[in-house]
mmCIF file of C-alpha atoms in Angstrom:
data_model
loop_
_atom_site.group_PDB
_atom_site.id
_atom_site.type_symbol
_atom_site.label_atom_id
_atom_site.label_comp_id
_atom_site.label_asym_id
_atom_site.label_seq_id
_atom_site.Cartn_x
_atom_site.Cartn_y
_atom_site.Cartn_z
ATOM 1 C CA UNK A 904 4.815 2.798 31.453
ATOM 2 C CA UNK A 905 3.845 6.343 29.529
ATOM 3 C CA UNK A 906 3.980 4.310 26.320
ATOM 4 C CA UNK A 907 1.197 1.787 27.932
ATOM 5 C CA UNK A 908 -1.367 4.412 29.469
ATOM 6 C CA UNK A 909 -1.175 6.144 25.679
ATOM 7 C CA UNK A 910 -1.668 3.147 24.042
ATOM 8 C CA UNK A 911 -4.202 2.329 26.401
ATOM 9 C CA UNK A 912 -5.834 5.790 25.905
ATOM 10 C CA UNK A 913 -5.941 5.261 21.969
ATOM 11 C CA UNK A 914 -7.586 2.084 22.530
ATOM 12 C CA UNK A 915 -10.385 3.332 24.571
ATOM 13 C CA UNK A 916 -11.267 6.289 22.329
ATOM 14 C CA UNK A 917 -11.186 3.816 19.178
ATOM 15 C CA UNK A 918 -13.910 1.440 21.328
ATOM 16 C CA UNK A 919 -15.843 4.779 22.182
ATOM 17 C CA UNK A 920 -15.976 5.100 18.787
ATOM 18 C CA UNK A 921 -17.487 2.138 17.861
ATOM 19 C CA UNK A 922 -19.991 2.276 20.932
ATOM 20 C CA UNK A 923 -21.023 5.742 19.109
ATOM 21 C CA UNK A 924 -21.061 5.170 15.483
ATOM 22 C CA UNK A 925 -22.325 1.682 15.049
ATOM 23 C CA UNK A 926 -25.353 -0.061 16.027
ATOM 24 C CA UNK A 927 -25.222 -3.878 16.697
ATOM 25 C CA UNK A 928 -21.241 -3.995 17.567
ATOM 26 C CA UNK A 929 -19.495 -6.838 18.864
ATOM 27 C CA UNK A 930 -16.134 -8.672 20.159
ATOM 28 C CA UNK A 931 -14.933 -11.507 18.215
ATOM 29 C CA UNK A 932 -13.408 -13.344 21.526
ATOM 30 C CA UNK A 933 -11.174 -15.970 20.628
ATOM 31 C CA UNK A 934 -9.572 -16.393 24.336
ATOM 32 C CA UNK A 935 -6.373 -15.437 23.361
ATOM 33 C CA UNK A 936 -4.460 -12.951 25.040
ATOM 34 C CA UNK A 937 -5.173 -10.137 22.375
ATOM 35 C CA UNK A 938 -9.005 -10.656 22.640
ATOM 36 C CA UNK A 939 -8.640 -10.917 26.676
ATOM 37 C CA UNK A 940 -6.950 -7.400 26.782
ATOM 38 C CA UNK A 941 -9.671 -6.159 23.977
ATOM 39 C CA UNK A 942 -12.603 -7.495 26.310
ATOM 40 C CA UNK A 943 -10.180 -5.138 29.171
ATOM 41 C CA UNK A 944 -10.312 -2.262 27.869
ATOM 42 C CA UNK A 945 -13.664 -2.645 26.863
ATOM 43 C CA UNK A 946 -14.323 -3.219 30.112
ATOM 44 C CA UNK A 947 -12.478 -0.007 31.204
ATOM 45 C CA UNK A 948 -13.831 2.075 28.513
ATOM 46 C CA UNK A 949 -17.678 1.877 30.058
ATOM 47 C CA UNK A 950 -17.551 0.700 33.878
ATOM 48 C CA UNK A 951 -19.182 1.189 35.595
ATOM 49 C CA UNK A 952 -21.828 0.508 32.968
ATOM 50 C CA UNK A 953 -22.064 -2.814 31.557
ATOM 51 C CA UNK A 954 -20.342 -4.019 28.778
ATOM 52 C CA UNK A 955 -22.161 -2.819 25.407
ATOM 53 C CA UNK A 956 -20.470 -5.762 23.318
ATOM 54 C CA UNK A 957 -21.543 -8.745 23.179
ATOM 55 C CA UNK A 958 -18.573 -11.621 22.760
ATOM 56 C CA UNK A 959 -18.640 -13.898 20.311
ATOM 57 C CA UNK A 960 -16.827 -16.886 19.888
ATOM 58 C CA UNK A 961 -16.374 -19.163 16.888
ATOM 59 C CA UNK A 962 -15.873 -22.358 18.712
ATOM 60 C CA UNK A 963 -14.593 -24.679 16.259
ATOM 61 C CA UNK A 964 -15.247 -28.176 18.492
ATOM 62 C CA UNK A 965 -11.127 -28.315 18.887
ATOM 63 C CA UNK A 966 -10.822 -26.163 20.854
ATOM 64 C CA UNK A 967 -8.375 -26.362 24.402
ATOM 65 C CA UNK A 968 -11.116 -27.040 27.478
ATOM 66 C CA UNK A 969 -8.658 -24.546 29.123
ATOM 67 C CA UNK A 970 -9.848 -21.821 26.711
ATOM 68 C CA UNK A 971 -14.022 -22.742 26.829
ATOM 69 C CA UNK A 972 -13.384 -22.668 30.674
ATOM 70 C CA UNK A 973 -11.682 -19.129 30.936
ATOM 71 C CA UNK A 974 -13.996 -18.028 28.207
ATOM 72 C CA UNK A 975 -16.951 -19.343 30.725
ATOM 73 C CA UNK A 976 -15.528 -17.918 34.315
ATOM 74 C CA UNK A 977 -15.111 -14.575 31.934
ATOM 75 C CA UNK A 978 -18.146 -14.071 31.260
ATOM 76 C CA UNK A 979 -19.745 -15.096 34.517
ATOM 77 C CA UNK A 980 -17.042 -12.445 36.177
ATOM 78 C CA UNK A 981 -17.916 -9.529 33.705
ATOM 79 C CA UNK A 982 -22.049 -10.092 33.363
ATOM 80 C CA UNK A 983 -21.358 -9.946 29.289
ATOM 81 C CA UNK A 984 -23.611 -11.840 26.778
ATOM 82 C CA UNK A 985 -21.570 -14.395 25.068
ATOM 83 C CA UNK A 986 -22.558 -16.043 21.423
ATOM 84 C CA UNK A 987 -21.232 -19.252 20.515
ATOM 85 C CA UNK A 988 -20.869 -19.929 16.510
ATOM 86 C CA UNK A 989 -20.435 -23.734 16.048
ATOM 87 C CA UNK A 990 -18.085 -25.090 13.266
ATOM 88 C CA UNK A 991 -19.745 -28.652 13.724
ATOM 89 C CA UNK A 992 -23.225 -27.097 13.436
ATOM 90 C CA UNK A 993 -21.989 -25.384 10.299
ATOM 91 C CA UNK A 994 -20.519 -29.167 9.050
ATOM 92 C CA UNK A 995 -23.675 -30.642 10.396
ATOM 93 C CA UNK A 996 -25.973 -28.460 8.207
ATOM 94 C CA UNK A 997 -23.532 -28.955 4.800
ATOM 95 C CA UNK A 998 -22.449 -24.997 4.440
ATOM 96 C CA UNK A 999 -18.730 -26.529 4.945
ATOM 97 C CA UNK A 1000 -17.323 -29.615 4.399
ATOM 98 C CA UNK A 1001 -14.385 -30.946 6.814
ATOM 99 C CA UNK A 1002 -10.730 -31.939 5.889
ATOM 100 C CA UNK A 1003 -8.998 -35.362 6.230
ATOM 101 C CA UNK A 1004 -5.874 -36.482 6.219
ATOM 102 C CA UNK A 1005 -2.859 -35.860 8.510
ATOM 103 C CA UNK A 1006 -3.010 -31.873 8.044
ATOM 104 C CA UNK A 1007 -6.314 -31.216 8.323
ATOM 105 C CA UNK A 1008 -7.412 -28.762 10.556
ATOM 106 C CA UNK A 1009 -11.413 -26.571 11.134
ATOM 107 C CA UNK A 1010 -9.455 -23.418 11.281
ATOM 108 C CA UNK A 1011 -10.190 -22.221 7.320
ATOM 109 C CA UNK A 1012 -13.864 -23.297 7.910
ATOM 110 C CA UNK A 1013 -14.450 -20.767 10.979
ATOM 111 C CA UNK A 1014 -14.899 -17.710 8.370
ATOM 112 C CA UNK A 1015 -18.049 -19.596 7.250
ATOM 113 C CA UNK A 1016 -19.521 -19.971 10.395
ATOM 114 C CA UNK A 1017 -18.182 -16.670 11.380
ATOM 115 C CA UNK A 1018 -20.188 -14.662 8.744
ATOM 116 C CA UNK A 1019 -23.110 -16.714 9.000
ATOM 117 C CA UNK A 1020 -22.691 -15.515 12.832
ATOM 118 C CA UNK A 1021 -22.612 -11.548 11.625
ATOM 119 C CA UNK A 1022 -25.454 -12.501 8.895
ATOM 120 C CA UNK A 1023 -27.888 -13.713 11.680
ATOM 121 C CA UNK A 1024 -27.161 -11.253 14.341
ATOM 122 C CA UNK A 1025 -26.337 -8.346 11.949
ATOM 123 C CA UNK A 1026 -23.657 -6.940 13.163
ATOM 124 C CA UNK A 1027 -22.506 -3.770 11.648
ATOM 125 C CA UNK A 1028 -18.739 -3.514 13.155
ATOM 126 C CA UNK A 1029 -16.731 -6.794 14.633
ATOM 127 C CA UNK A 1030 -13.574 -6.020 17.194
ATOM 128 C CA UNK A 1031 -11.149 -8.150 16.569
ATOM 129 C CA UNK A 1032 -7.760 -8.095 18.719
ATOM 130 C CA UNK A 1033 -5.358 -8.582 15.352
ATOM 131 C CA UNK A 1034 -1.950 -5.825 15.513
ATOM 132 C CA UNK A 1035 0.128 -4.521 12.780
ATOM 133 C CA UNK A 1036 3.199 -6.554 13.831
ATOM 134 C CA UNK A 1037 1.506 -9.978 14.028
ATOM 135 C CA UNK A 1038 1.654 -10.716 10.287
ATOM 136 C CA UNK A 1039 2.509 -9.211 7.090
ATOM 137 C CA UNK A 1040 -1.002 -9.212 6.079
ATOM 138 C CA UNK A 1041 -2.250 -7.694 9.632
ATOM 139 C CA UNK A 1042 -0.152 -4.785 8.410
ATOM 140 C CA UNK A 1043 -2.476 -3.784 5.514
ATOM 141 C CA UNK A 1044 -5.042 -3.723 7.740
ATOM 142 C CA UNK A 1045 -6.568 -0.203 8.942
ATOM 143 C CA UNK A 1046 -8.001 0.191 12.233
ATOM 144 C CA UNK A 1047 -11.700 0.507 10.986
ATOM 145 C CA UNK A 1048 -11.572 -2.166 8.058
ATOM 146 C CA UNK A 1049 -14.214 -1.876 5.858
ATOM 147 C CA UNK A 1050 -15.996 -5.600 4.699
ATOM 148 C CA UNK A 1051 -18.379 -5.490 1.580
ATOM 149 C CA UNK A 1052 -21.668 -7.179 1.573
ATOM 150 C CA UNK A 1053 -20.365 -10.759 1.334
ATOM 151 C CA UNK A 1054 -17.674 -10.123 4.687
ATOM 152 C CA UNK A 1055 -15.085 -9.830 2.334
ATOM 153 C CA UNK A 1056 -11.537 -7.528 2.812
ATOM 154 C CA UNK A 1057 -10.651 -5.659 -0.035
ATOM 155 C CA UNK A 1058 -7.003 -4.042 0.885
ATOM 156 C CA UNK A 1059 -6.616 -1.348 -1.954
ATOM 157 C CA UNK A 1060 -10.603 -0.353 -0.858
ATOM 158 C CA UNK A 1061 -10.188 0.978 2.702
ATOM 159 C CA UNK A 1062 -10.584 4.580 4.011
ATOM 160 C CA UNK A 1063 -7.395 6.815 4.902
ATOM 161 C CA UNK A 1064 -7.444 7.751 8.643
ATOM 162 C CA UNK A 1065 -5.377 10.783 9.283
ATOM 163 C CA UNK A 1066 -5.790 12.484 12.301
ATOM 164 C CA UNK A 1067 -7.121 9.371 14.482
ATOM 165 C CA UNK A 1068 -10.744 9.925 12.535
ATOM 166 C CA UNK A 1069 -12.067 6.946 11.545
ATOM 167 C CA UNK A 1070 -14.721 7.002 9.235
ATOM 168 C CA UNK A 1071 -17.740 4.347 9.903
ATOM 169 C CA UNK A 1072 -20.033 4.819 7.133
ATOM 170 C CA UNK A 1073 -21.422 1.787 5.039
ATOM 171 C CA UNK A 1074 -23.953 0.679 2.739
ATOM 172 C CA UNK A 1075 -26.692 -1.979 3.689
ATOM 173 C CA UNK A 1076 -25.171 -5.664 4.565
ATOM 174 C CA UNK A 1077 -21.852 -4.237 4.748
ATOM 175 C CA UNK A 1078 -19.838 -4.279 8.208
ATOM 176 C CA UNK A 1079 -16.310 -3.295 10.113
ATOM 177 C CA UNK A 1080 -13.405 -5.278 11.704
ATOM 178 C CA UNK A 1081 -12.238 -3.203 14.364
ATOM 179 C CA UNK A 1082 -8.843 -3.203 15.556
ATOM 180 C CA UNK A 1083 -8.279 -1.002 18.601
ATOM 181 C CA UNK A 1084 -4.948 -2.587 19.625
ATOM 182 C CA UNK A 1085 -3.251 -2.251 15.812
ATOM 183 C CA UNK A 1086 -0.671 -0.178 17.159
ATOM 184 C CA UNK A 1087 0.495 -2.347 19.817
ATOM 185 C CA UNK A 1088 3.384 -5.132 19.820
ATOM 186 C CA UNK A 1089 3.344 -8.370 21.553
ATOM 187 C CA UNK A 1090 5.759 -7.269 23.870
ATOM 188 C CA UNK A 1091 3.266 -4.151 24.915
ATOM 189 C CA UNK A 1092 0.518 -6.727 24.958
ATOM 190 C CA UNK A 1093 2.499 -8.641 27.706
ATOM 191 C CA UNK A 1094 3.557 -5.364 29.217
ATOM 192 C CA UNK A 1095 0.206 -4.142 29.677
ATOM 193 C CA UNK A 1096 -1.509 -7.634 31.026
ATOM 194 C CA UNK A 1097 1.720 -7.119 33.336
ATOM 195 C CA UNK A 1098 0.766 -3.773 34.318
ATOM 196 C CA UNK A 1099 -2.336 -4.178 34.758
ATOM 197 C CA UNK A 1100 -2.742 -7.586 36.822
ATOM 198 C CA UNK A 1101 -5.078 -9.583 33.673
ATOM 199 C CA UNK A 1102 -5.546 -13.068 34.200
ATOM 200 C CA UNK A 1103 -5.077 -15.143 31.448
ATOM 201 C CA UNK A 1104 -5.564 -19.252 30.753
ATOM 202 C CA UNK A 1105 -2.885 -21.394 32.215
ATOM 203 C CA UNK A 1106 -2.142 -22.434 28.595
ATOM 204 C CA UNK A 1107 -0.146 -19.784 28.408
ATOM 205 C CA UNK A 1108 2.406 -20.738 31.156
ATOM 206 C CA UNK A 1109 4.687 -23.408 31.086
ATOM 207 C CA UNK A 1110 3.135 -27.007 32.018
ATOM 208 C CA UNK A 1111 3.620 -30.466 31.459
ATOM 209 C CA UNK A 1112 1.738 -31.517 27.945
ATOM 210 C CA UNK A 1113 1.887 -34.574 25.729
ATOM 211 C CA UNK A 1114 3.033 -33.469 22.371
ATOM 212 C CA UNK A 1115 4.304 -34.673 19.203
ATOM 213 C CA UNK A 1116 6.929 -32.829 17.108
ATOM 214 C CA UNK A 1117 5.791 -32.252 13.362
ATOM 215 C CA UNK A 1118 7.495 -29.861 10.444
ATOM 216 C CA UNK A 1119 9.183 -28.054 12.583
ATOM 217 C CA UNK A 1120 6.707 -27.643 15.497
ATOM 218 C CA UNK A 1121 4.915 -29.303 18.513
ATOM 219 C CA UNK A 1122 1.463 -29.871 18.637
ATOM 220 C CA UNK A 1123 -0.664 -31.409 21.285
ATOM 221 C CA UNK A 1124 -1.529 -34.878 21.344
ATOM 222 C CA UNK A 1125 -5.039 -34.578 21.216
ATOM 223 C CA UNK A 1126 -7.776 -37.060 19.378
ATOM 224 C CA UNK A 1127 -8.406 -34.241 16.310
ATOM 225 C CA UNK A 1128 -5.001 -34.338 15.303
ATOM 226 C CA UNK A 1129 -4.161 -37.638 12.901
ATOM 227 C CA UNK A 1130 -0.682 -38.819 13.579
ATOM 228 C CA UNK A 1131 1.701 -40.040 11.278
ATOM 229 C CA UNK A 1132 3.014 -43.530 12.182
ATOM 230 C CA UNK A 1133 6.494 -42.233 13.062
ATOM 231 C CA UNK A 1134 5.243 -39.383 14.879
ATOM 232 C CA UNK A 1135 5.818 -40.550 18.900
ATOM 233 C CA UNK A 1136 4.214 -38.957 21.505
ATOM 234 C CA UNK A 1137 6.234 -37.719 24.705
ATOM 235 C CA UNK A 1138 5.482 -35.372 27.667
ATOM 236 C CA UNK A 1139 6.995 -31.918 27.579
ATOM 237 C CA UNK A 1140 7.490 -28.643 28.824
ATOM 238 C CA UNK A 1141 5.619 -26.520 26.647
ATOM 239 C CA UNK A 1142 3.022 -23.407 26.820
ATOM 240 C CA UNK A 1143 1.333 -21.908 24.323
ATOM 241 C CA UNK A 1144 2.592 -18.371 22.397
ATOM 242 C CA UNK A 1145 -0.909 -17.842 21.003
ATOM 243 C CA UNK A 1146 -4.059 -19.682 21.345
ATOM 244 C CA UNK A 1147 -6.813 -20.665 18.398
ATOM 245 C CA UNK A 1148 -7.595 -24.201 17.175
ATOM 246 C CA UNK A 1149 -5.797 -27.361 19.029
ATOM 247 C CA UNK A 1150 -4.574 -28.583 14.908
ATOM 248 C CA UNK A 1151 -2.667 -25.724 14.442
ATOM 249 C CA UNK A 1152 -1.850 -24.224 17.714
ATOM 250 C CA UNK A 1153 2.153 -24.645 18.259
ATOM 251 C CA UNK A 1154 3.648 -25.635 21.252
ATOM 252 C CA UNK A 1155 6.348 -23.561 22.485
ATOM 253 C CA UNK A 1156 9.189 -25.298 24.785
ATOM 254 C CA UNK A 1157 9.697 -23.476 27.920
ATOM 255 C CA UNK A 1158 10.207 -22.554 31.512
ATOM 256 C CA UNK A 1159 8.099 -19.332 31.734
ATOM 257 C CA UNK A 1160 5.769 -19.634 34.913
ATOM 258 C CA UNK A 1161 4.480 -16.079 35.145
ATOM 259 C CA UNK A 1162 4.330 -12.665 33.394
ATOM 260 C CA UNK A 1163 7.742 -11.407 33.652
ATOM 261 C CA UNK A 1164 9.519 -15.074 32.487
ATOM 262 C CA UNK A 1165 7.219 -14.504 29.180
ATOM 263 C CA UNK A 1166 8.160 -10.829 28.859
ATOM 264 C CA UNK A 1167 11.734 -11.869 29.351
ATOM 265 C CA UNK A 1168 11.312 -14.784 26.929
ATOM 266 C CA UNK A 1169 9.402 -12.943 24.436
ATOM 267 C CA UNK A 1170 12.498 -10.240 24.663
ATOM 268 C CA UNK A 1171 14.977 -12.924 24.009
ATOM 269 C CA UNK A 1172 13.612 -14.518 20.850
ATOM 270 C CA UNK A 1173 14.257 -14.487 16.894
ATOM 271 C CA UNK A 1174 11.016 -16.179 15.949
ATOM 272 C CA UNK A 1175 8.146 -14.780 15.539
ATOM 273 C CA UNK A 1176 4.868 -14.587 17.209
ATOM 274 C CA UNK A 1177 2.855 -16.492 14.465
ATOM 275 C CA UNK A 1178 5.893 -18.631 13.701
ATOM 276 C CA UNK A 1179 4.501 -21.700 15.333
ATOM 277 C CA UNK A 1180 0.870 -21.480 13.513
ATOM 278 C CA UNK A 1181 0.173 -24.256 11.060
ATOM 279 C CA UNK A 1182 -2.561 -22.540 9.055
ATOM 280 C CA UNK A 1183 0.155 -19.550 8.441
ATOM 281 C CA UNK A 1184 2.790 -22.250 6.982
ATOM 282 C CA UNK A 1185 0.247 -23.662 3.733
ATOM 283 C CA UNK A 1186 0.894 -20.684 1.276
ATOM 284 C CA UNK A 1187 3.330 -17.907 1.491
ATOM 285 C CA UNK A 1188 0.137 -15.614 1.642
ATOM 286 C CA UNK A 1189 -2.534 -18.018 3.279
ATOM 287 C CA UNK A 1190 -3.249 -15.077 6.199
ATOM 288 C CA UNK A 1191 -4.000 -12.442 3.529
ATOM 289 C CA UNK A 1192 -6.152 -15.365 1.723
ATOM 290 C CA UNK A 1193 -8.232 -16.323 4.785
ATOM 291 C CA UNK A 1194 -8.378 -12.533 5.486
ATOM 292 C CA UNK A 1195 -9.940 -11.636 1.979
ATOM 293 C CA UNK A 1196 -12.581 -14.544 2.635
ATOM 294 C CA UNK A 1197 -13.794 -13.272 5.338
ATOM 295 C CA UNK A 1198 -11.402 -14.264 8.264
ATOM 296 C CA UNK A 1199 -10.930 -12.741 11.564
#
């Protein structure tokens, strides 16, 4: 486990970092398994003191009740503040206007709400659980990302980082994404939650789940999701990989009940972690498109 306690020890120094250079910091909690070992190590990094970061979540109103209840017991467990951006509200008020039809999903419209979230609390850095090996665009990223004064990522304008210094500086109404896991893979993800005992929402185990299989994928059977006529819903074993909004989470079929059947499963297979993600399937660059808008 030498790999884990220096990946670990990066981690913490990058969130120390943060903690010292920035003012109004904050995690961008999505109660997925990256953000849950984030909030960890955040958690590590400054006990016995309380958390310094705020969590916020974009909750997009499709989200799995499985993920607003760990979210909940989460916060209750660690004392942290918690800020809830609302998609709906940000429907409700006309600053986005919602898809229809058979694909549509809320998942594109969370970077409104998202900056309107940063805009009102001014936050000056976001920490955001996103590696290098998630996603071609992830890759560009650096660890401190630099966002202009409209949240936007500009990949050929970021700062080298040689030497693990990380350079904060920004003009007014500008702000970071923060990264302190880049270096890790899934696989050390699931390692380290391994290692170190994390609990995690029982979406990601196997359980019993009525789905429906579309291009290529299962999704949940749930009311935001418009069916196709054909499209027949039947119970299966399924958990999920990762975990954002129910219209474009994937369903994974398997038989993994507990850390080391994922590790063992995640060892075993040829597709990749974001390979069940609708929003990723749109465009051949619809990551790096969302991400130069102002996504997580």
């Amino acid at each position: 486990m030498t790999h884990l306690n220096e990946l670990e020890a990066e981690s913490i120094y990058i969130l120390r970092e943060v903690a010292a250079q920035f003012q109004r910091p904050a995690i961008l909690f999505s109660g997925g398994k990256d953000s849950i070992v984030v909030t960890h190590l955040a958690y590590k990094a400054f006990y016995p003191a309380k958390l310094p970061f705020p969590l916020v979540h974009i909750d997009t109103g499709h989200n799995f009740q499985e993920t607003l209840d760990y979210r909940d017991n989460l916060v209750k467990r660690l004392g942290a503040d918690l800020i809830v951006g609302s998609v709906q509200k940000s429907i409700d008020t006309g600053r986005v206007k919602e898809e229809t039809g058979y694909n549509a999903s809320r998942n594109a419209l969370q970077t409104t709400t998202l900056l309107d979230t940063i805009e009102e609390y001014k936050f000056d850095a976001c920490i955001g659980g996103a590696r290098r090996d998630e996603e071609k665009a992830r890759a560009k990223e650096r660890i401190f990302s630099h966002r202009d004064e409209f949240g936007q990522w500009n990949p050929k304008n970021q700062r080298p980082e040689l030497w693990n210094i990380f350079n904060g500086k920004k003009n007014m109404g500008e702000h970071f994404r923060v990264f302190p896991i880049s270096n890790w893979t899934e696989m050390d993800v699931w390692q380290y939650i391994y290692k170190e005992k994390i609990e995690l929402p029982s979406l990601y185990y196997t359980h019993t789940r009525k789905c429906f299989y579309r291009d290529g994928q299962w999704l949940a059977a749930e009311p935001c999701i418009k069916r196709r006529p054909e499209e027949e819903v039947v119970e299966k074993k399924v958990r999920c990989r990762t975990i954002g909004d129910i219209t474009c989470t994937g369903l994974t079929l398997s038989t993994a009940h507990s850390i080391e059947d994922i590790i063992a499963e995640t060892a075993a297979t040829r597709v990749t972690e974001r390979g069940g993600r609708a929003d990723d399937k749109r465009s051949e660059t619809a990551m790096e498109d969302r991400k130069i808008n102002g996504y997580f």
